[in-house]
Amino acid sequence: MCTGHTHALGGAVTGAAAGLYVLHLPLTGTVALAGLTAGAAVLPDIDHPDATLAHCFGFLTKAFAWLVGKVSGGHRKGTHSLIGIAVFTGLAWLAVAYRADTAGRIGLCVLLSLIIAGGLYALRIGGHWADLLAVGGAIAMTVTGTGLALVAFATGLGCATHVFGGDMLTDSGCPLAYPFSRYRFKWGGEPLAF
């Protein structure tokens, strides 16, 4: 079983590698991408009320996780599919693209708050004050525009890291073609899977 901690670590490493070797970002951009990707790497588990991300904002995120779980078919179904990765990425892109509108600004702040808080909780940085730090960081990014060009890319990369670099390494695998197929893809069986 993968944990929020391992997903976030995998996301951070993937984000740092992409920033350095693919996008050739300066150090500040690479650090921002690594942080955003670490937080986005826990997003697919928003379909389970006991996941790391569900604990970030108390009953609000627990209730939201329960709702997402019902809508997406349960844990490791819709949010762990190719469509799920595309939906998370598309929502991030839309929130950034429409940040000048009130609804876009609110959506972007909510998404960034979830990503930042999820990353902080998963990496075991902070406690309840991590929620305040996440909201403050989300507002600062939204108002100043700092790092927003990386948000959609980091979201897609983090979600893909969660599915392909995390949960597909387990015995359970992931239903990549959900809802069209329930077949669970995985990288290998025992002893490679865990």
PDB file of C-alpha atoms in Angstrom:
ATOM      1  CA  MET A   1       0.000   0.000   0.000  1.00  0.00           C
ATOM      2  CA  CYS A   2       1.229   3.466  -0.844  1.00  0.00           C
ATOM      3  CA  THR A   3       0.778   6.243   1.695  1.00  0.00           C
ATOM      4  CA  GLY A   4       0.326   9.976   1.288  1.00  0.00           C
ATOM      5  CA  HIS A   5       3.924  10.356   2.413  1.00  0.00           C
ATOM      6  CA  THR A   6       5.318   8.109  -0.319  1.00  0.00           C
ATOM      7  CA  HIS A   7       3.076   9.684  -2.972  1.00  0.00           C
ATOM      8  CA  ALA A   8       4.237  13.181  -1.999  1.00  0.00           C
ATOM      9  CA  LEU A   9       7.900  12.147  -1.950  1.00  0.00           C
ATOM     10  CA  GLY A  10       7.512  10.577  -5.388  1.00  0.00           C
ATOM     11  CA  GLY A  11       5.818  13.738  -6.632  1.00  0.00           C
ATOM     12  CA  ALA A  12       8.558  15.961  -5.237  1.00  0.00           C
ATOM     13  CA  VAL A  13      11.292  13.906  -6.888  1.00  0.00           C
ATOM     14  CA  THR A  14       9.413  13.778 -10.200  1.00  0.00           C
ATOM     15  CA  GLY A  15       8.731  17.524 -10.099  1.00  0.00           C
ATOM     16  CA  ALA A  16      12.366  18.316  -9.316  1.00  0.00           C
ATOM     17  CA  ALA A  17      13.582  16.053 -12.127  1.00  0.00           C
ATOM     18  CA  ALA A  18      11.121  17.609 -14.596  1.00  0.00           C
ATOM     19  CA  GLY A  19      12.128  21.116 -13.538  1.00  0.00           C
ATOM     20  CA  LEU A  20      15.843  20.423 -13.872  1.00  0.00           C
ATOM     21  CA  TYR A  21      16.060  18.086 -16.850  1.00  0.00           C
ATOM     22  CA  VAL A  22      12.928  18.670 -18.932  1.00  0.00           C
ATOM     23  CA  LEU A  23      11.873  22.280 -18.425  1.00  0.00           C
ATOM     24  CA  HIS A  24      15.347  23.576 -17.463  1.00  0.00           C
ATOM     25  CA  LEU A  25      13.874  25.897 -14.836  1.00  0.00           C
ATOM     26  CA  PRO A  26      15.978  28.045 -12.524  1.00  0.00           C
ATOM     27  CA  LEU A  27      16.346  26.793  -8.945  1.00  0.00           C
ATOM     28  CA  THR A  28      13.335  28.761  -7.666  1.00  0.00           C
ATOM     29  CA  GLY A  29      11.117  27.392 -10.436  1.00  0.00           C
ATOM     30  CA  THR A  30      12.356  23.863  -9.844  1.00  0.00           C
ATOM     31  CA  VAL A  31      11.632  24.128  -6.110  1.00  0.00           C
ATOM     32  CA  ALA A  32       8.155  25.527  -6.835  1.00  0.00           C
ATOM     33  CA  LEU A  33       7.429  22.754  -9.329  1.00  0.00           C
ATOM     34  CA  ALA A  34       8.677  20.083  -6.914  1.00  0.00           C
ATOM     35  CA  GLY A  35       6.465  21.466  -4.132  1.00  0.00           C
ATOM     36  CA  LEU A  36       3.374  21.742  -6.300  1.00  0.00           C
ATOM     37  CA  THR A  37       3.912  18.272  -7.770  1.00  0.00           C
ATOM     38  CA  ALA A  38       4.357  16.802  -4.281  1.00  0.00           C
ATOM     39  CA  GLY A  39       0.991  18.210  -3.247  1.00  0.00           C
ATOM     40  CA  ALA A  40      -0.715  17.234  -6.494  1.00  0.00           C
ATOM     41  CA  ALA A  41       0.585  13.679  -6.069  1.00  0.00           C
ATOM     42  CA  VAL A  42      -1.891  13.147  -3.228  1.00  0.00           C
ATOM     43  CA  LEU A  43      -4.901  14.544  -5.171  1.00  0.00           C
ATOM     44  CA  PRO A  44      -6.142  11.210  -6.623  1.00  0.00           C
ATOM     45  CA  ASP A  45      -6.773   9.944  -3.080  1.00  0.00           C
ATOM     46  CA  ILE A  46      -9.419  12.636  -2.532  1.00  0.00           C
ATOM     47  CA  ASP A  47     -11.838   9.771  -3.239  1.00  0.00           C
ATOM     48  CA  HIS A  48     -11.314   8.311   0.251  1.00  0.00           C
ATOM     49  CA  PRO A  49     -12.321  10.064   3.505  1.00  0.00           C
ATOM     50  CA  ASP A  50      -9.385   8.522   5.417  1.00  0.00           C
ATOM     51  CA  ALA A  51      -6.713   9.666   2.936  1.00  0.00           C
ATOM     52  CA  THR A  52      -4.055  12.194   3.925  1.00  0.00           C
ATOM     53  CA  LEU A  53      -5.660  14.935   1.854  1.00  0.00           C
ATOM     54  CA  ALA A  54      -9.047  14.383   3.532  1.00  0.00           C
ATOM     55  CA  HIS A  55      -7.528  15.303   6.913  1.00  0.00           C
ATOM     56  CA  CYS A  56      -6.241  18.716   5.803  1.00  0.00           C
ATOM     57  CA  PHE A  57      -9.251  20.927   6.439  1.00  0.00           C
ATOM     58  CA  GLY A  58     -11.144  18.711   8.857  1.00  0.00           C
ATOM     59  CA  PHE A  59     -14.783  17.919   8.198  1.00  0.00           C
ATOM     60  CA  LEU A  60     -14.818  20.030   5.009  1.00  0.00           C
ATOM     61  CA  THR A  61     -12.296  17.863   3.177  1.00  0.00           C
ATOM     62  CA  LYS A  62     -13.609  14.661   4.762  1.00  0.00           C
ATOM     63  CA  ALA A  63     -17.100  15.454   3.451  1.00  0.00           C
ATOM     64  CA  PHE A  64     -15.682  16.464   0.061  1.00  0.00           C
ATOM     65  CA  ALA A  65     -13.651  13.221  -0.112  1.00  0.00           C
ATOM     66  CA  TRP A  66     -16.765  11.199   0.696  1.00  0.00           C
ATOM     67  CA  LEU A  67     -18.655  13.007  -2.092  1.00  0.00           C
ATOM     68  CA  VAL A  68     -15.837  12.538  -4.625  1.00  0.00           C
ATOM     69  CA  GLY A  69     -15.671   8.858  -3.680  1.00  0.00           C
ATOM     70  CA  LYS A  70     -19.390   8.432  -4.364  1.00  0.00           C
ATOM     71  CA  VAL A  71     -19.252  10.320  -7.683  1.00  0.00           C
ATOM     72  CA  SER A  72     -16.063   8.611  -8.922  1.00  0.00           C
ATOM     73  CA  GLY A  73     -17.144   5.062  -8.079  1.00  0.00           C
ATOM     74  CA  GLY A  74     -15.135   4.612  -4.883  1.00  0.00           C
ATOM     75  CA  HIS A  75     -11.488   4.466  -3.938  1.00  0.00           C
ATOM     76  CA  ARG A  76      -9.036   3.738  -6.745  1.00  0.00           C
ATOM     77  CA  LYS A  77     -11.597   4.028  -9.471  1.00  0.00           C
ATOM     78  CA  GLY A  78     -12.371   7.276 -11.320  1.00  0.00           C
ATOM     79  CA  THR A  79      -9.702   9.447  -9.722  1.00  0.00           C
ATOM     80  CA  HIS A  80      -7.069   6.789 -10.445  1.00  0.00           C
ATOM     81  CA  SER A  81      -7.845   6.518 -14.166  1.00  0.00           C
ATOM     82  CA  LEU A  82      -6.597   8.347 -17.243  1.00  0.00           C
ATOM     83  CA  ILE A  83      -9.855  10.310 -17.235  1.00  0.00           C
ATOM     84  CA  GLY A  84      -9.267  11.235 -13.586  1.00  0.00           C
ATOM     85  CA  ILE A  85      -5.773  12.541 -14.343  1.00  0.00           C
ATOM     86  CA  ALA A  86      -7.186  14.520 -17.278  1.00  0.00           C
ATOM     87  CA  VAL A  87     -10.001  15.975 -15.141  1.00  0.00           C
ATOM     88  CA  PHE A  88      -7.621  17.117 -12.375  1.00  0.00           C
ATOM     89  CA  THR A  89      -5.279  18.648 -14.959  1.00  0.00           C
ATOM     90  CA  GLY A  90      -8.131  20.284 -16.854  1.00  0.00           C
ATOM     91  CA  LEU A  91      -9.601  21.788 -13.698  1.00  0.00           C
ATOM     92  CA  ALA A  92      -6.195  23.211 -12.774  1.00  0.00           C
ATOM     93  CA  TRP A  93      -5.765  24.676 -16.250  1.00  0.00           C
ATOM     94  CA  LEU A  94      -9.271  26.202 -16.178  1.00  0.00           C
ATOM     95  CA  ALA A  95      -8.726  27.704 -12.727  1.00  0.00           C
ATOM     96  CA  VAL A  96      -5.501  29.378 -13.867  1.00  0.00           C
ATOM     97  CA  ALA A  97      -6.945  30.469 -17.210  1.00  0.00           C
ATOM     98  CA  TYR A  98     -10.007  32.073 -15.573  1.00  0.00           C
ATOM     99  CA  ARG A  99      -8.349  33.507 -12.469  1.00  0.00           C
ATOM    100  CA  ALA A 100      -9.453  37.002 -13.502  1.00  0.00           C
ATOM    101  CA  ASP A 101     -13.067  35.933 -12.891  1.00  0.00           C
ATOM    102  CA  THR A 102     -14.386  35.582  -9.356  1.00  0.00           C
ATOM    103  CA  ALA A 103     -15.310  31.915  -9.815  1.00  0.00           C
ATOM    104  CA  GLY A 104     -11.911  31.135 -11.354  1.00  0.00           C
ATOM    105  CA  ARG A 105     -10.087  32.947  -8.544  1.00  0.00           C
ATOM    106  CA  ILE A 106     -12.043  31.042  -5.902  1.00  0.00           C
ATOM    107  CA  GLY A 107     -11.508  27.732  -7.708  1.00  0.00           C
ATOM    108  CA  LEU A 108      -7.792  28.418  -8.031  1.00  0.00           C
ATOM    109  CA  CYS A 109      -7.497  29.303  -4.336  1.00  0.00           C
ATOM    110  CA  VAL A 110      -9.354  26.131  -3.339  1.00  0.00           C
ATOM    111  CA  LEU A 111      -7.249  23.948  -5.646  1.00  0.00           C
ATOM    112  CA  LEU A 112      -3.962  25.504  -4.522  1.00  0.00           C
ATOM    113  CA  SER A 113      -5.013  25.268  -0.874  1.00  0.00           C
ATOM    114  CA  LEU A 114      -5.695  21.539  -1.324  1.00  0.00           C
ATOM    115  CA  ILE A 115      -2.429  20.979  -3.189  1.00  0.00           C
ATOM    116  CA  ILE A 116      -0.272  22.927  -0.729  1.00  0.00           C
ATOM    117  CA  ALA A 117      -1.970  21.557   2.402  1.00  0.00           C
ATOM    118  CA  GLY A 118      -1.953  18.018   0.999  1.00  0.00           C
ATOM    119  CA  GLY A 119       1.765  18.248   0.284  1.00  0.00           C
ATOM    120  CA  LEU A 120       2.548  19.694   3.722  1.00  0.00           C
ATOM    121  CA  TYR A 121       0.488  17.058   5.540  1.00  0.00           C
ATOM    122  CA  ALA A 122       1.860  14.198   3.452  1.00  0.00           C
ATOM    123  CA  LEU A 123       5.438  15.318   3.977  1.00  0.00           C
ATOM    124  CA  ARG A 124       4.665  15.744   7.684  1.00  0.00           C
ATOM    125  CA  ILE A 125       5.488  19.447   7.671  1.00  0.00           C
ATOM    126  CA  GLY A 126       3.413  21.363  10.166  1.00  0.00           C
ATOM    127  CA  GLY A 127       0.212  20.485  11.905  1.00  0.00           C
ATOM    128  CA  HIS A 128      -3.025  22.402  11.882  1.00  0.00           C
ATOM    129  CA  TRP A 129      -1.125  25.572  11.068  1.00  0.00           C
ATOM    130  CA  ALA A 130      -0.309  23.950   7.710  1.00  0.00           C
ATOM    131  CA  ASP A 131      -3.908  24.732   6.696  1.00  0.00           C
ATOM    132  CA  LEU A 132      -3.349  28.423   7.358  1.00  0.00           C
ATOM    133  CA  LEU A 133      -0.031  28.332   5.542  1.00  0.00           C
ATOM    134  CA  ALA A 134      -1.693  26.608   2.570  1.00  0.00           C
ATOM    135  CA  VAL A 135      -4.518  29.148   2.370  1.00  0.00           C
ATOM    136  CA  GLY A 136      -2.063  32.033   2.698  1.00  0.00           C
ATOM    137  CA  GLY A 137       0.196  30.555   0.019  1.00  0.00           C
ATOM    138  CA  ALA A 138      -2.755  29.934  -2.293  1.00  0.00           C
ATOM    139  CA  ILE A 139      -3.980  33.507  -1.918  1.00  0.00           C
ATOM    140  CA  ALA A 140      -0.472  34.909  -2.433  1.00  0.00           C
ATOM    141  CA  MET A 141       0.046  32.828  -5.582  1.00  0.00           C
ATOM    142  CA  THR A 142      -3.369  33.776  -6.958  1.00  0.00           C
ATOM    143  CA  VAL A 143      -2.945  37.504  -6.285  1.00  0.00           C
ATOM    144  CA  THR A 144       0.670  37.815  -7.465  1.00  0.00           C
ATOM    145  CA  GLY A 145       0.548  35.209 -10.233  1.00  0.00           C
ATOM    146  CA  THR A 146       3.789  33.683  -8.962  1.00  0.00           C
ATOM    147  CA  GLY A 147       4.225  30.094 -10.131  1.00  0.00           C
ATOM    148  CA  LEU A 148       0.790  29.865 -11.753  1.00  0.00           C
ATOM    149  CA  ALA A 149       2.266  28.858 -15.113  1.00  0.00           C
ATOM    150  CA  LEU A 150       3.376  25.618 -13.419  1.00  0.00           C
ATOM    151  CA  VAL A 151       0.085  24.689 -11.731  1.00  0.00           C
ATOM    152  CA  ALA A 152      -1.604  22.667 -14.495  1.00  0.00           C
ATOM    153  CA  PHE A 153       1.635  20.892 -15.432  1.00  0.00           C
ATOM    154  CA  ALA A 154       2.382  20.109 -11.774  1.00  0.00           C
ATOM    155  CA  THR A 155      -1.162  18.837 -11.244  1.00  0.00           C
ATOM    156  CA  GLY A 156      -1.024  16.464 -14.214  1.00  0.00           C
ATOM    157  CA  LEU A 157       2.494  15.322 -13.367  1.00  0.00           C
ATOM    158  CA  GLY A 158       1.647  14.778  -9.699  1.00  0.00           C
ATOM    159  CA  CYS A 159      -1.516  12.799 -10.460  1.00  0.00           C
ATOM    160  CA  ALA A 160       0.324  10.706 -13.058  1.00  0.00           C
ATOM    161  CA  THR A 161       3.105  10.045 -10.555  1.00  0.00           C
ATOM    162  CA  HIS A 162       0.523   8.896  -8.016  1.00  0.00           C
ATOM    163  CA  VAL A 163      -1.083   6.454 -10.439  1.00  0.00           C
ATOM    164  CA  PHE A 164       1.859   5.235 -12.558  1.00  0.00           C
ATOM    165  CA  GLY A 165       4.701   5.592 -10.074  1.00  0.00           C
ATOM    166  CA  GLY A 166       2.786   4.614  -6.970  1.00  0.00           C
ATOM    167  CA  ASP A 167      -0.449   2.678  -7.041  1.00  0.00           C
ATOM    168  CA  MET A 168       0.383   0.648 -10.157  1.00  0.00           C
ATOM    169  CA  LEU A 169       3.311  -0.792  -8.205  1.00  0.00           C
ATOM    170  CA  THR A 170       0.893  -2.423  -5.759  1.00  0.00           C
ATOM    171  CA  ASP A 171      -0.953  -5.749  -5.984  1.00  0.00           C
ATOM    172  CA  SER A 172      -4.213  -3.838  -6.502  1.00  0.00           C
ATOM    173  CA  GLY A 173      -3.107  -1.782  -9.495  1.00  0.00           C
ATOM    174  CA  CYS A 174      -5.274   0.941 -11.071  1.00  0.00           C
ATOM    175  CA  PRO A 175      -8.208   0.825 -13.498  1.00  0.00           C
ATOM    176  CA  LEU A 176      -6.689   3.160 -16.106  1.00  0.00           C
ATOM    177  CA  ALA A 177      -9.647   2.834 -18.491  1.00  0.00           C
ATOM    178  CA  TYR A 178     -12.331   3.321 -15.819  1.00  0.00           C
ATOM    179  CA  PRO A 179     -15.354   3.638 -16.292  1.00  0.00           C
ATOM    180  CA  PHE A 180     -15.088   1.772 -19.611  1.00  0.00           C
ATOM    181  CA  SER A 181     -13.139  -1.110 -18.109  1.00  0.00           C
ATOM    182  CA  ARG A 182     -12.528  -2.211 -14.544  1.00  0.00           C
ATOM    183  CA  TYR A 183      -9.330  -4.067 -15.456  1.00  0.00           C
ATOM    184  CA  ARG A 184      -6.575  -3.035 -13.043  1.00  0.00           C
ATOM    185  CA  PHE A 185      -3.227  -2.362 -14.638  1.00  0.00           C
ATOM    186  CA  LYS A 186      -0.076  -2.949 -12.617  1.00  0.00           C
ATOM    187  CA  TRP A 187       3.609  -3.044 -13.362  1.00  0.00           C
ATOM    188  CA  GLY A 188       4.085  -6.614 -12.218  1.00  0.00           C
ATOM    189  CA  GLY A 189       2.999  -9.297  -9.809  1.00  0.00           C
ATOM    190  CA  GLU A 190       4.803 -10.739  -6.821  1.00  0.00           C
ATOM    191  CA  PRO A 191       7.616 -10.254  -5.892  1.00  0.00           C
ATOM    192  CA  LEU A 192       7.735  -6.913  -7.767  1.00  0.00           C
ATOM    193  CA  ALA A 193       4.388  -5.620  -6.505  1.00  0.00           C
ATOM    194  CA  PHE A 194       3.727  -4.745  -2.904  1.00  0.00           C
TER     195      PHE A 194
END
